[in-house]
Amino acid sequence: MATAAKRYTTFNAHLRQLFGDRVYKVSVDAGFTCPNRDGAKGIGGCAYCYGNRTETSLIDIPTLQAFIRQGVVAVGRKYKASKFLIYFQSYSNTYAPVEQLAVLYRAALAEPGIVGMSIGTRPDCVADDVLDLLEELAQETYLWVEYGVQSVHDATLDRIKRGHSFAEFVNAVERTQQRRGINICAHVILGLPGETREQMLETARTLSRLGINGAKIHSAHIVKETEWERLYERGEYRPMELPEYVDTVCDFLEHLAPDIIVHRLIGDTLRIRYIAPAWCLDKNEALKAINAELERRDSWQGKLLER
Ligand code: SF4
């Protein structure tokens, strides 16, 4: 079983073990856009994405530093924390010339209290020179790259307009694994339009075989100004309600390798843009329900995974 307290390997527990303390993320929007927005791969973005920035215009370093310092003070006060990970979260955070990325990442890492960094991006957005840079940084700090993949099924990726294939994800993972010290997290969405439970479990098994280090699992949900909003309004798509999600995510965990660190089991949502389902807004209750279901099943991460 993953830990005595939890039936899956949590990111918080992992960080506590590594740093001897709780570590919190400070999120940064550094001004990137995304190839699925600026026309390189697409213009409308993924079907669930509400970001509408179409040009990369990186913030300058003093602005970045001020932003991080504000975040560190706010998060530090809220959680009485003194160690932080910088999380380049918004859009595709490797989508700029590598020289600019180097300056940006290094400036972020130089801020007081920062013990590591996590970079969210797309699998088709990491050229070799970017991976070389990440490898260099990984020798100096604790580093994650987070690839959005969402599903291992190309038909699903087409349906949600990701603009990349599963093979491109595998290629990014393999090239990242050839570098030293970079931890790889895959983002997955459960409840995507047209996906069966078995397909979702296939995603868990396939990611387990790939040997990634972490997974961030989100429940599909509807936000304003997205293609999904239109589908939802026309009654053509309904995301899962809580009981179905709990059942599905527990199945998913049972098929996920126990050494994959679970960064998240439910997505964070921006209330101002949020439409449905309502249960996603009460993350604590949903997590309680997931833990209770694992308990009821007497089950844990990887229990049903055959290797
Ligand atoms: S890859 Fe990310 S930023 Fe780009 S359109 Fe999709 S969800 Fe939005």
mmCIF file of C-alpha atoms and ligand atoms in Angstrom:
data_model
loop_
_atom_site.group_PDB
_atom_site.id
_atom_site.type_symbol
_atom_site.label_atom_id
_atom_site.label_comp_id
_atom_site.label_asym_id
_atom_site.label_seq_id
_atom_site.Cartn_x
_atom_site.Cartn_y
_atom_site.Cartn_z
ATOM 1 C CA MET A 1 0.000 0.000 0.000
ATOM 2 C CA ALA A 2 1.245 3.505 -0.839
ATOM 3 C CA THR A 3 1.333 5.007 2.694
ATOM 4 C CA ALA A 4 -0.175 4.109 6.027
ATOM 5 C CA ALA A 5 -2.298 7.248 6.038
ATOM 6 C CA LYS A 6 -3.335 7.306 2.389
ATOM 7 C CA ARG A 7 -4.009 4.522 -0.022
ATOM 8 C CA TYR A 8 -2.118 6.343 -2.763
ATOM 9 C CA THR A 9 1.219 8.143 -2.997
ATOM 10 C CA THR A 10 0.535 11.835 -2.478
ATOM 11 C CA PHE A 11 2.724 14.658 -3.687
ATOM 12 C CA ASN A 12 2.497 16.353 -0.281
ATOM 13 C CA ALA A 13 3.819 13.287 1.513
ATOM 14 C CA HIS A 14 6.583 12.948 -1.072
ATOM 15 C CA LEU A 15 7.630 16.595 -0.634
ATOM 16 C CA ARG A 16 7.558 16.318 3.131
ATOM 17 C CA GLN A 17 9.806 13.303 3.009
ATOM 18 C CA LEU A 18 12.211 14.982 0.600
ATOM 19 C CA PHE A 19 12.387 18.419 2.208
ATOM 20 C CA GLY A 20 11.515 17.540 5.817
ATOM 21 C CA ASP A 21 8.737 20.093 5.703
ATOM 22 C CA ARG A 22 5.594 21.025 3.844
ATOM 23 C CA VAL A 23 6.323 22.647 0.493
ATOM 24 C CA TYR A 24 3.787 24.758 -1.381
ATOM 25 C CA LYS A 25 3.521 25.775 -4.984
ATOM 26 C CA VAL A 26 3.560 29.392 -6.053
ATOM 27 C CA SER A 27 1.955 29.659 -9.488
ATOM 28 C CA VAL A 28 3.262 32.005 -12.128
ATOM 29 C CA ASP A 29 1.744 33.268 -15.360
ATOM 30 C CA ALA A 30 4.875 34.383 -17.210
ATOM 31 C CA GLY A 31 3.099 35.539 -20.363
ATOM 32 C CA PHE A 32 3.374 32.458 -22.565
ATOM 33 C CA THR A 33 0.833 31.437 -25.156
ATOM 34 C CA CYS A 34 0.425 27.983 -26.674
ATOM 35 C CA PRO A 35 0.892 26.444 -30.143
ATOM 36 C CA ASN A 36 -2.723 25.336 -29.993
ATOM 37 C CA ARG A 37 -3.741 28.994 -29.685
ATOM 38 C CA ASP A 38 -1.356 30.958 -31.853
ATOM 39 C CA GLY A 39 -1.917 29.022 -35.066
ATOM 40 C CA ALA A 40 1.185 26.798 -34.992
ATOM 41 C CA LYS A 41 -1.034 23.801 -34.146
ATOM 42 C CA GLY A 42 -4.470 25.347 -33.877
ATOM 43 C CA ILE A 43 -6.261 28.562 -33.103
ATOM 44 C CA GLY A 44 -9.200 27.654 -30.894
ATOM 45 C CA GLY A 45 -7.280 25.750 -28.208
ATOM 46 C CA CYS A 46 -8.342 22.534 -26.508
ATOM 47 C CA ALA A 47 -12.114 22.094 -26.259
ATOM 48 C CA TYR A 48 -12.086 22.717 -22.485
ATOM 49 C CA CYS A 49 -9.532 25.553 -22.359
ATOM 50 C CA TYR A 50 -10.651 29.122 -21.725
ATOM 51 C CA GLY A 51 -7.300 30.861 -22.198
ATOM 52 C CA ASN A 52 -7.406 33.187 -25.177
ATOM 53 C CA ARG A 53 -3.901 34.610 -25.297
ATOM 54 C CA THR A 54 -2.487 34.220 -28.798
ATOM 55 C CA GLU A 55 1.005 35.680 -28.425
ATOM 56 C CA THR A 56 3.882 34.985 -26.088
ATOM 57 C CA SER A 57 4.958 38.168 -24.388
ATOM 58 C CA LEU A 58 7.139 37.190 -21.461
ATOM 59 C CA ILE A 59 7.007 39.318 -18.369
ATOM 60 C CA ASP A 60 10.240 41.100 -17.515
ATOM 61 C CA ILE A 61 12.416 39.795 -14.711
ATOM 62 C CA PRO A 62 11.584 42.496 -12.094
ATOM 63 C CA THR A 63 7.873 41.796 -12.681
ATOM 64 C CA LEU A 64 8.489 38.067 -12.343
ATOM 65 C CA GLN A 65 10.405 38.591 -9.113
ATOM 66 C CA ALA A 66 7.705 40.852 -7.677
ATOM 67 C CA PHE A 67 5.068 38.315 -8.622
ATOM 68 C CA ILE A 68 6.966 35.468 -6.954
ATOM 69 C CA ARG A 69 7.649 37.497 -3.820
ATOM 70 C CA GLN A 70 3.962 38.359 -3.483
ATOM 71 C CA GLY A 71 3.049 34.709 -3.962
ATOM 72 C CA VAL A 72 5.625 33.552 -1.428
ATOM 73 C CA VAL A 73 4.336 36.015 1.181
ATOM 74 C CA ALA A 74 0.679 35.107 0.556
ATOM 75 C CA VAL A 75 1.164 31.327 0.478
ATOM 76 C CA GLY A 76 3.697 31.478 3.320
ATOM 77 C CA ARG A 77 1.241 33.360 5.554
ATOM 78 C CA LYS A 78 -1.688 31.140 4.684
ATOM 79 C CA TYR A 79 0.109 27.858 5.375
ATOM 80 C CA LYS A 80 2.931 29.056 7.650
ATOM 81 C CA ALA A 81 5.300 27.728 5.001
ATOM 82 C CA SER A 82 8.879 28.650 4.223
ATOM 83 C CA LYS A 83 9.656 26.382 1.264
ATOM 84 C CA PHE A 84 8.112 26.791 -2.156
ATOM 85 C CA LEU A 85 8.079 25.360 -5.642
ATOM 86 C CA ILE A 86 7.669 27.761 -8.527
ATOM 87 C CA TYR A 87 4.957 26.494 -10.801
ATOM 88 C CA PHE A 88 4.978 27.865 -14.324
ATOM 89 C CA GLN A 89 1.358 26.987 -14.864
ATOM 90 C CA SER A 90 -0.461 29.078 -17.464
ATOM 91 C CA TYR A 91 -0.382 28.033 -21.130
ATOM 92 C CA SER A 92 2.747 26.288 -22.520
ATOM 93 C CA ASN A 93 5.676 27.317 -20.397
ATOM 94 C CA THR A 94 8.460 26.109 -22.681
ATOM 95 C CA TYR A 95 7.095 27.969 -25.697
ATOM 96 C CA ALA A 96 9.820 30.609 -26.185
ATOM 97 C CA PRO A 97 13.447 30.679 -27.353
ATOM 98 C CA VAL A 98 15.644 28.647 -25.023
ATOM 99 C CA GLU A 99 17.853 31.665 -24.157
ATOM 100 C CA GLN A 100 14.791 33.502 -22.821
ATOM 101 C CA LEU A 101 13.628 30.430 -20.946
ATOM 102 C CA ALA A 102 17.021 30.105 -19.266
ATOM 103 C CA VAL A 103 16.916 33.689 -17.988
ATOM 104 C CA LEU A 104 13.327 33.320 -16.791
ATOM 105 C CA TYR A 105 13.752 29.992 -14.999
ATOM 106 C CA ARG A 106 17.035 30.974 -13.381
ATOM 107 C CA ALA A 107 15.588 34.252 -12.108
ATOM 108 C CA ALA A 108 12.660 32.360 -10.574
ATOM 109 C CA LEU A 109 14.931 29.815 -8.910
ATOM 110 C CA ALA A 110 17.117 32.559 -7.433
ATOM 111 C CA GLU A 111 14.254 33.921 -5.312
ATOM 112 C CA PRO A 112 14.459 33.287 -1.532
ATOM 113 C CA GLY A 113 12.574 30.219 -0.292
ATOM 114 C CA ILE A 114 12.358 28.545 -3.693
ATOM 115 C CA VAL A 115 13.441 24.910 -3.451
ATOM 116 C CA GLY A 116 12.374 23.708 -6.872
ATOM 117 C CA MET A 117 10.353 24.269 -9.976
ATOM 118 C CA SER A 118 7.562 22.696 -11.953
ATOM 119 C CA ILE A 119 6.997 23.606 -15.596
ATOM 120 C CA GLY A 120 3.675 22.878 -17.278
ATOM 121 C CA THR A 121 3.781 22.416 -21.036
ATOM 122 C CA ARG A 122 2.658 20.391 -24.042
ATOM 123 C CA PRO A 123 4.504 17.281 -25.230
ATOM 124 C CA ASP A 124 5.009 18.845 -28.677
ATOM 125 C CA CYS A 125 6.650 21.901 -27.149
ATOM 126 C CA VAL A 126 9.967 20.585 -25.834
ATOM 127 C CA ALA A 127 12.756 20.785 -28.380
ATOM 128 C CA ASP A 128 16.048 19.094 -27.498
ATOM 129 C CA ASP A 129 17.706 22.375 -26.516
ATOM 130 C CA VAL A 130 14.892 23.009 -24.015
ATOM 131 C CA LEU A 131 15.365 19.545 -22.527
ATOM 132 C CA ASP A 132 19.121 20.181 -22.329
ATOM 133 C CA LEU A 133 18.380 23.326 -20.335
ATOM 134 C CA LEU A 134 16.001 21.448 -18.029
ATOM 135 C CA GLU A 135 18.622 18.761 -17.479
ATOM 136 C CA GLU A 136 21.138 21.430 -16.530
ATOM 137 C CA LEU A 137 18.684 22.987 -14.074
ATOM 138 C CA ALA A 138 17.771 19.586 -12.667
ATOM 139 C CA GLN A 139 21.381 19.189 -11.510
ATOM 140 C CA GLU A 140 20.933 22.323 -9.412
ATOM 141 C CA THR A 141 17.363 22.057 -8.182
ATOM 142 C CA TYR A 142 14.332 19.827 -7.758
ATOM 143 C CA LEU A 143 12.592 19.867 -11.122
ATOM 144 C CA TRP A 144 9.376 18.623 -12.694
ATOM 145 C CA VAL A 145 8.097 18.970 -16.209
ATOM 146 C CA GLU A 146 4.336 18.498 -16.468
ATOM 147 C CA TYR A 147 3.033 17.296 -19.822
ATOM 148 C CA GLY A 148 -0.629 17.629 -20.660
ATOM 149 C CA VAL A 149 -1.704 14.414 -22.368
ATOM 150 C CA GLN A 150 -5.189 13.860 -20.894
ATOM 151 C CA SER A 151 -5.720 10.461 -22.566
ATOM 152 C CA VAL A 152 -3.631 7.871 -24.393
ATOM 153 C CA HIS A 153 -6.301 7.502 -27.089
ATOM 154 C CA ASP A 154 -5.804 9.464 -30.293
ATOM 155 C CA ALA A 155 -9.534 9.515 -31.099
ATOM 156 C CA THR A 156 -10.114 11.272 -27.778
ATOM 157 C CA LEU A 157 -7.219 13.679 -28.341
ATOM 158 C CA ASP A 158 -8.757 14.582 -31.713
ATOM 159 C CA ARG A 159 -12.197 14.990 -30.174
ATOM 160 C CA ILE A 160 -10.915 17.406 -27.524
ATOM 161 C CA LYS A 161 -8.735 19.205 -30.110
ATOM 162 C CA ARG A 162 -5.415 18.743 -28.332
ATOM 163 C CA GLY A 163 -3.496 19.220 -31.553
ATOM 164 C CA HIS A 164 -0.995 16.459 -30.734
ATOM 165 C CA SER A 165 -1.026 12.676 -30.771
ATOM 166 C CA PHE A 166 -0.269 10.142 -28.071
ATOM 167 C CA ALA A 167 2.912 9.209 -29.995
ATOM 168 C CA GLU A 168 4.139 12.787 -29.541
ATOM 169 C CA PHE A 169 3.637 12.426 -25.800
ATOM 170 C CA VAL A 170 5.605 9.164 -25.759
ATOM 171 C CA ASN A 171 8.358 10.829 -27.751
ATOM 172 C CA ALA A 172 8.548 13.730 -25.272
ATOM 173 C CA VAL A 173 8.610 11.332 -22.312
ATOM 174 C CA GLU A 174 11.362 9.195 -23.825
ATOM 175 C CA ARG A 175 13.517 12.184 -24.736
ATOM 176 C CA THR A 176 13.011 13.620 -21.237
ATOM 177 C CA GLN A 177 13.943 10.298 -19.660
ATOM 178 C CA GLN A 178 17.227 10.370 -21.589
ATOM 179 C CA ARG A 179 18.161 13.439 -19.520
ATOM 180 C CA ARG A 180 19.201 13.188 -15.895
ATOM 181 C CA GLY A 181 17.126 14.316 -12.972
ATOM 182 C CA ILE A 182 13.959 15.645 -14.632
ATOM 183 C CA ASN A 183 10.782 14.336 -13.023
ATOM 184 C CA ILE A 184 7.891 13.818 -15.431
ATOM 185 C CA CYS A 185 4.263 14.377 -14.491
ATOM 186 C CA ALA A 186 1.391 13.601 -16.890
ATOM 187 C CA HIS A 187 -1.911 15.456 -16.716
ATOM 188 C CA VAL A 188 -4.960 13.259 -17.260
ATOM 189 C CA ILE A 189 -8.645 14.145 -17.485
ATOM 190 C CA LEU A 190 -11.236 11.551 -16.529
ATOM 191 C CA GLY A 191 -14.689 11.763 -18.073
ATOM 192 C CA LEU A 192 -13.677 13.121 -21.469
ATOM 193 C CA PRO A 193 -16.432 13.084 -24.096
ATOM 194 C CA GLY A 194 -16.862 9.693 -25.707
ATOM 195 C CA GLU A 195 -14.401 7.821 -23.442
ATOM 196 C CA THR A 196 -15.384 4.564 -21.780
ATOM 197 C CA ARG A 197 -14.251 3.494 -18.315
ATOM 198 C CA GLU A 198 -12.058 0.828 -19.912
ATOM 199 C CA GLN A 199 -10.321 3.450 -22.063
ATOM 200 C CA MET A 200 -9.572 5.518 -18.967
ATOM 201 C CA LEU A 201 -8.092 2.472 -17.248
ATOM 202 C CA GLU A 202 -5.989 1.838 -20.337
ATOM 203 C CA THR A 203 -4.598 5.349 -19.848
ATOM 204 C CA ALA A 204 -3.596 4.418 -16.265
ATOM 205 C CA ARG A 205 -1.943 1.181 -17.371
ATOM 206 C CA THR A 206 -0.117 2.799 -20.296
ATOM 207 C CA LEU A 207 1.241 5.657 -18.187
ATOM 208 C CA SER A 208 2.401 3.078 -15.643
ATOM 209 C CA ARG A 209 4.327 1.216 -18.332
ATOM 210 C CA LEU A 210 5.979 4.422 -19.534
ATOM 211 C CA GLY A 211 7.663 4.904 -16.176
ATOM 212 C CA ILE A 212 6.609 8.488 -15.563
ATOM 213 C CA ASN A 213 7.141 9.871 -12.064
ATOM 214 C CA GLY A 214 3.859 11.634 -11.374
ATOM 215 C CA ALA A 215 0.268 12.036 -12.473
ATOM 216 C CA LYS A 216 -2.136 14.903 -12.057
ATOM 217 C CA ILE A 217 -5.692 13.674 -12.424
ATOM 218 C CA HIS A 218 -8.517 16.058 -13.193
ATOM 219 C CA SER A 219 -12.234 15.562 -13.412
ATOM 220 C CA ALA A 220 -13.741 16.907 -16.631
ATOM 221 C CA HIS A 221 -15.673 20.102 -15.955
ATOM 222 C CA ILE A 222 -17.234 22.922 -17.909
ATOM 223 C CA VAL A 223 -16.005 26.498 -17.832
ATOM 224 C CA LYS A 224 -17.283 29.526 -19.677
ATOM 225 C CA GLU A 225 -16.090 30.514 -23.120
ATOM 226 C CA THR A 226 -15.029 27.052 -24.191
ATOM 227 C CA GLU A 227 -16.230 24.612 -26.799
ATOM 228 C CA TRP A 228 -17.428 22.376 -23.967
ATOM 229 C CA GLU A 229 -19.717 25.146 -22.766
ATOM 230 C CA ARG A 230 -21.516 25.012 -26.102
ATOM 231 C CA LEU A 231 -21.722 21.200 -26.033
ATOM 232 C CA TYR A 232 -23.052 21.335 -22.492
ATOM 233 C CA GLU A 233 -25.674 23.935 -23.338
ATOM 234 C CA ARG A 234 -26.877 21.900 -26.286
ATOM 235 C CA GLY A 235 -27.114 18.851 -24.005
ATOM 236 C CA GLU A 236 -24.466 17.003 -26.013
ATOM 237 C CA TYR A 237 -22.051 16.456 -23.151
ATOM 238 C CA ARG A 238 -22.389 15.970 -19.404
ATOM 239 C CA PRO A 239 -19.322 15.637 -17.151
ATOM 240 C CA MET A 240 -19.428 12.983 -14.433
ATOM 241 C CA GLU A 241 -21.296 13.578 -11.211
ATOM 242 C CA LEU A 242 -19.500 12.864 -7.936
ATOM 243 C CA PRO A 243 -20.481 9.194 -7.367
ATOM 244 C CA GLU A 244 -19.389 8.230 -10.867
ATOM 245 C CA TYR A 245 -16.166 10.206 -10.590
ATOM 246 C CA VAL A 246 -15.307 8.651 -7.228
ATOM 247 C CA ASP A 247 -15.863 5.184 -8.633
ATOM 248 C CA THR A 248 -13.845 5.965 -11.776
ATOM 249 C CA VAL A 249 -10.910 7.624 -10.054
ATOM 250 C CA CYS A 250 -10.634 4.732 -7.571
ATOM 251 C CA ASP A 251 -10.589 2.295 -10.507
ATOM 252 C CA PHE A 252 -7.958 4.485 -12.170
ATOM 253 C CA LEU A 253 -5.778 4.462 -9.037
ATOM 254 C CA GLU A 254 -6.057 0.690 -8.800
ATOM 255 C CA HIS A 255 -4.513 0.475 -12.294
ATOM 256 C CA LEU A 256 -1.827 3.109 -11.715
ATOM 257 C CA ALA A 257 1.676 2.018 -10.677
ATOM 258 C CA PRO A 258 2.178 2.611 -6.931
ATOM 259 C CA ASP A 259 5.443 4.498 -7.454
ATOM 260 C CA ILE A 260 3.747 7.217 -9.521
ATOM 261 C CA ILE A 261 3.308 10.240 -7.278
ATOM 262 C CA VAL A 262 -0.268 11.501 -7.390
ATOM 263 C CA HIS A 263 -0.072 15.275 -7.579
ATOM 264 C CA ARG A 264 -3.796 15.767 -7.650
ATOM 265 C CA LEU A 265 -7.074 13.838 -7.847
ATOM 266 C CA ILE A 266 -9.384 16.722 -8.677
ATOM 267 C CA GLY A 267 -8.672 19.799 -10.736
ATOM 268 C CA ASP A 268 -8.588 23.313 -9.335
ATOM 269 C CA THR A 269 -11.264 25.530 -10.781
ATOM 270 C CA LEU A 270 -11.647 29.228 -11.317
ATOM 271 C CA ARG A 271 -15.025 29.953 -9.688
ATOM 272 C CA ILE A 272 -15.707 33.023 -11.744
ATOM 273 C CA ARG A 273 -15.721 30.995 -14.949
ATOM 274 C CA TYR A 274 -17.163 27.810 -13.562
ATOM 275 C CA ILE A 275 -20.341 26.186 -14.873
ATOM 276 C CA ALA A 276 -20.576 22.491 -13.905
ATOM 277 C CA PRO A 277 -20.589 20.058 -12.207
ATOM 278 C CA ALA A 278 -21.145 21.770 -8.850
ATOM 279 C CA TRP A 279 -19.385 19.092 -6.782
ATOM 280 C CA CYS A 280 -15.951 20.065 -8.168
ATOM 281 C CA LEU A 281 -16.154 23.282 -6.162
ATOM 282 C CA ASP A 282 -15.967 21.343 -2.913
ATOM 283 C CA LYS A 283 -12.660 19.614 -3.329
ATOM 284 C CA ASN A 284 -12.350 18.539 0.308
ATOM 285 C CA GLU A 285 -15.664 16.699 0.263
ATOM 286 C CA ALA A 286 -14.748 15.010 -3.003
ATOM 287 C CA LEU A 287 -11.367 13.914 -1.626
ATOM 288 C CA LYS A 288 -13.073 12.567 1.478
ATOM 289 C CA ALA A 289 -15.424 10.566 -0.737
ATOM 290 C CA ILE A 290 -12.498 9.135 -2.734
ATOM 291 C CA ASN A 291 -10.617 8.145 0.420
ATOM 292 C CA ALA A 292 -13.780 6.601 1.876
ATOM 293 C CA GLU A 293 -14.359 4.578 -1.282
ATOM 294 C CA LEU A 294 -10.783 3.224 -1.266
ATOM 295 C CA GLU A 295 -11.307 2.319 2.367
ATOM 296 C CA ARG A 296 -14.626 0.647 1.638
ATOM 297 C CA ARG A 297 -12.990 -1.396 -1.143
ATOM 298 C CA ASP A 298 -9.933 -2.020 1.010
ATOM 299 C CA SER A 299 -8.007 -0.996 -2.064
ATOM 300 C CA TRP A 300 -4.987 1.092 -2.999
ATOM 301 C CA GLN A 301 -2.951 2.520 -5.859
ATOM 302 C CA GLY A 302 -1.714 -0.240 -8.148
ATOM 303 C CA LYS A 303 -3.722 -3.010 -6.529
ATOM 304 C CA LEU A 304 -5.069 -4.287 -9.857
ATOM 305 C CA LEU A 305 -2.115 -3.385 -12.057
ATOM 306 C CA GLU A 306 -0.555 -6.371 -13.742
ATOM 307 C CA ARG A 307 2.976 -5.692 -14.937
HETATM 308 S S1 SF4 B 1 -2.507 23.054 -24.501
HETATM 309 FE FE1 SF4 B 1 -3.098 24.022 -22.575
HETATM 310 S S2 SF4 B 1 -2.982 26.248 -22.957
HETATM 311 FE FE2 SF4 B 1 -2.942 25.207 -24.955
HETATM 312 S S3 SF4 B 1 -5.074 25.259 -25.605
HETATM 313 FE FE3 SF4 B 1 -4.724 23.289 -24.584
HETATM 314 S S4 SF4 B 1 -5.282 23.589 -22.407
HETATM 315 FE FE4 SF4 B 1 -5.091 25.628 -23.404
#
